[in-house]
PDB file of C-alpha atoms in Angstrom:
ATOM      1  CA  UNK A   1     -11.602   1.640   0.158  1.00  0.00           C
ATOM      2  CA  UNK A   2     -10.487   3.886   2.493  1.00  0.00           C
ATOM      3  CA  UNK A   3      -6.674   4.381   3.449  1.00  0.00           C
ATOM      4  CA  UNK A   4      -7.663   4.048   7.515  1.00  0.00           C
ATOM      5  CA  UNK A   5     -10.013   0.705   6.632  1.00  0.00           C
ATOM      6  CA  UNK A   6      -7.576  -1.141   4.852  1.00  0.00           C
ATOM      7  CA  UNK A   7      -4.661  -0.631   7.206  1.00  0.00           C
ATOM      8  CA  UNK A   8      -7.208  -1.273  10.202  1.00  0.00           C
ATOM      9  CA  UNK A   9      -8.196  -4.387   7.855  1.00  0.00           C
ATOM     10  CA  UNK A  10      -4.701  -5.769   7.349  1.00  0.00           C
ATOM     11  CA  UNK A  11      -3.485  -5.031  10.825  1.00  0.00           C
ATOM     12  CA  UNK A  12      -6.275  -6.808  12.355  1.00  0.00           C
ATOM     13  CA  UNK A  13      -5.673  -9.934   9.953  1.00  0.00           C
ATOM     14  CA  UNK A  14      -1.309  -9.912  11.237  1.00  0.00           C
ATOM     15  CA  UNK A  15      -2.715  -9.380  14.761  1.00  0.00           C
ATOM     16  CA  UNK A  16      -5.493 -12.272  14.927  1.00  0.00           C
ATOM     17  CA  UNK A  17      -2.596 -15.009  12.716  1.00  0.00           C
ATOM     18  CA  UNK A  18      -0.082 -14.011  15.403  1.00  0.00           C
ATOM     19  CA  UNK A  19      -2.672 -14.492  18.313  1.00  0.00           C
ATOM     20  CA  UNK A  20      -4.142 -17.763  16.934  1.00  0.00           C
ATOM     21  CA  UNK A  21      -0.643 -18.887  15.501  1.00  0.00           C
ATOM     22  CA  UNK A  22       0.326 -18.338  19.046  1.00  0.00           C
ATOM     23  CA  UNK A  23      -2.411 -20.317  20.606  1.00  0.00           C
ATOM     24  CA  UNK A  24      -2.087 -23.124  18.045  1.00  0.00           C
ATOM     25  CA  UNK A  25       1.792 -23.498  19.186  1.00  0.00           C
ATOM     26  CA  UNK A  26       0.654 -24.202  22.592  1.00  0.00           C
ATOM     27  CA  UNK A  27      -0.270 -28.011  21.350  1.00  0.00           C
ATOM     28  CA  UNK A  28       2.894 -28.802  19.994  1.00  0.00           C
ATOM     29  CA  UNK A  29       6.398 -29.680  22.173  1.00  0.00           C
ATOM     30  CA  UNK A  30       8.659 -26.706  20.434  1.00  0.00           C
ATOM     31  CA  UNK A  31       6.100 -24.569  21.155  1.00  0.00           C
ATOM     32  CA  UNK A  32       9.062 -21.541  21.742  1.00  0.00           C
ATOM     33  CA  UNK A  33      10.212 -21.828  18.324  1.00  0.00           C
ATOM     34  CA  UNK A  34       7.094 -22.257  16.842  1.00  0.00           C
ATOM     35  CA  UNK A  35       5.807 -18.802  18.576  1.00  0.00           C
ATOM     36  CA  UNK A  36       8.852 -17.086  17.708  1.00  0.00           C
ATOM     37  CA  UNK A  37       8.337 -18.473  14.187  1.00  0.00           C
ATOM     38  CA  UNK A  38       4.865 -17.044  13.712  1.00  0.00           C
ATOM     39  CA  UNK A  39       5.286 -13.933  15.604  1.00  0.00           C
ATOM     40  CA  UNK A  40       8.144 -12.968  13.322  1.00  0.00           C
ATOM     41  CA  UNK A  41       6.334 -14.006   9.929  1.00  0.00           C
ATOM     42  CA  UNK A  42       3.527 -12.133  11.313  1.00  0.00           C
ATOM     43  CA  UNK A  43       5.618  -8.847  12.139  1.00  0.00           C
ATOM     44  CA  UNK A  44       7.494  -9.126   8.818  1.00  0.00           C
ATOM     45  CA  UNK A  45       5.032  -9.856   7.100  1.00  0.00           C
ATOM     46  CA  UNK A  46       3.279  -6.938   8.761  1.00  0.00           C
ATOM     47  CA  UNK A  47       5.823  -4.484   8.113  1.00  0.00           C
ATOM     48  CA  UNK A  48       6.716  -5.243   4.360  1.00  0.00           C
ATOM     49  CA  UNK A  49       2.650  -4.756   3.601  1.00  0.00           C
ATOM     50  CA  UNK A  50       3.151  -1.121   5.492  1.00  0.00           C
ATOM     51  CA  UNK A  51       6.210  -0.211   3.661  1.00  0.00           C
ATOM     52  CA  UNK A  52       4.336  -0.840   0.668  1.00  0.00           C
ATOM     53  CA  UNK A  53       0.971   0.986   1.326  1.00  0.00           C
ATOM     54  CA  UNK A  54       2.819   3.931   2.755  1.00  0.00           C
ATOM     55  CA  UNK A  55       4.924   4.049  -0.541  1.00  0.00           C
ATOM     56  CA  UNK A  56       1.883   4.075  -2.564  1.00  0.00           C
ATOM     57  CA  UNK A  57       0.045   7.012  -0.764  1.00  0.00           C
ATOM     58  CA  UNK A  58       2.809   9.325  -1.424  1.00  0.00           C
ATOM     59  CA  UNK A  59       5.153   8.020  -3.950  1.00  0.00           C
ATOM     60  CA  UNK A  60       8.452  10.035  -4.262  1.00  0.00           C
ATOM     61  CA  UNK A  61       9.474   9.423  -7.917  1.00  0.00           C
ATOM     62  CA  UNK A  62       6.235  10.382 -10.547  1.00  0.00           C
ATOM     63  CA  UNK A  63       6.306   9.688 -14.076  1.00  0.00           C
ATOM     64  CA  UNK A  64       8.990  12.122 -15.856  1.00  0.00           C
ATOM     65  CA  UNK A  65       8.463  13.200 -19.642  1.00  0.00           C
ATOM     66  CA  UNK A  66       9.918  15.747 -21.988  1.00  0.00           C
ATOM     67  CA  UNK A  67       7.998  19.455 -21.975  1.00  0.00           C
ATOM     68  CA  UNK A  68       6.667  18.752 -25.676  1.00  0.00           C
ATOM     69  CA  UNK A  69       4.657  15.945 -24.515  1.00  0.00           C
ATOM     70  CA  UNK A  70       3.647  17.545 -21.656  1.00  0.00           C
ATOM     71  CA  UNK A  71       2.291  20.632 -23.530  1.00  0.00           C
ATOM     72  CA  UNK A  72       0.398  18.412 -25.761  1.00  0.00           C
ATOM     73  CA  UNK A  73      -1.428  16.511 -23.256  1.00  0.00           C
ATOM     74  CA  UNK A  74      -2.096  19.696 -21.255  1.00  0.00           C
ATOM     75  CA  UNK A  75      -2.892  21.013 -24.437  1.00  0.00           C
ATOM     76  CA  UNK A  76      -5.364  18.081 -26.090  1.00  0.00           C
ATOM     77  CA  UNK A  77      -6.966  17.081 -22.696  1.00  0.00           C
ATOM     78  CA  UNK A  78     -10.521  17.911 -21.525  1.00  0.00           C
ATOM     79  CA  UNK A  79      -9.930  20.178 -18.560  1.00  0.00           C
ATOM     80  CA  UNK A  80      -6.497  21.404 -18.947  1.00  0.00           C
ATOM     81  CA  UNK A  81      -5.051  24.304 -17.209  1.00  0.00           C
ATOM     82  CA  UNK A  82      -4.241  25.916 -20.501  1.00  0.00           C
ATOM     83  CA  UNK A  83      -7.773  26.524 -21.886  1.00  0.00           C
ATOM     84  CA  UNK A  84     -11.040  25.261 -21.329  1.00  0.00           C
ATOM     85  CA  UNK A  85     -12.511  25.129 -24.703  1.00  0.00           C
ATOM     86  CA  UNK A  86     -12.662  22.609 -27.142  1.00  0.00           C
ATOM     87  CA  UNK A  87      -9.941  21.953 -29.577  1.00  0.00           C
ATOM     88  CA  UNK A  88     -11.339  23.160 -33.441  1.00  0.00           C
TER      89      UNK A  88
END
């Protein structure tokens, strides 16, 4: 899926529970609380799911190994920036 769909997707989905959380509040007699109850699950919410997403499209730590390894599986693997023939 693409990056701009799903975070079109998932902000739609915290905007619409907030909106209809909202409107469902209306109905009940602590209908301030209530709103201010579902408006800040659905921001949290909101923001922890963006935090994540964001993390995952650039991460800032990558998986760390020691140089032998590395050579090998540059080495061993199809398509590897040290050669591109087969191994004998």
């Amino acid at each position: 899926m693409n990056k701009y769909i799903s975070l079109i997707t998932f902000t739609v989905f915290w905007a619409l529970f907030a909106i209809i959380g909202c409107i469902i509040a209306i109905c009940f007699k602590e209908r301030s609380i209530i709103r201010c109850c579902v408006l800040l699950t659905a921001a949290c919410c909101w923001i922890v799911w963006l935090v994540t997403f964001v993390m995952q499209m650039n991460p800032l730590v990558g998986p760390r190994m020691h140089r032998p390894i590395l050579m090998a599986m540059m080495s061993y693997w199809k398509r590897s920036y040290i050669h591109d023939m087969p191994d004998p």
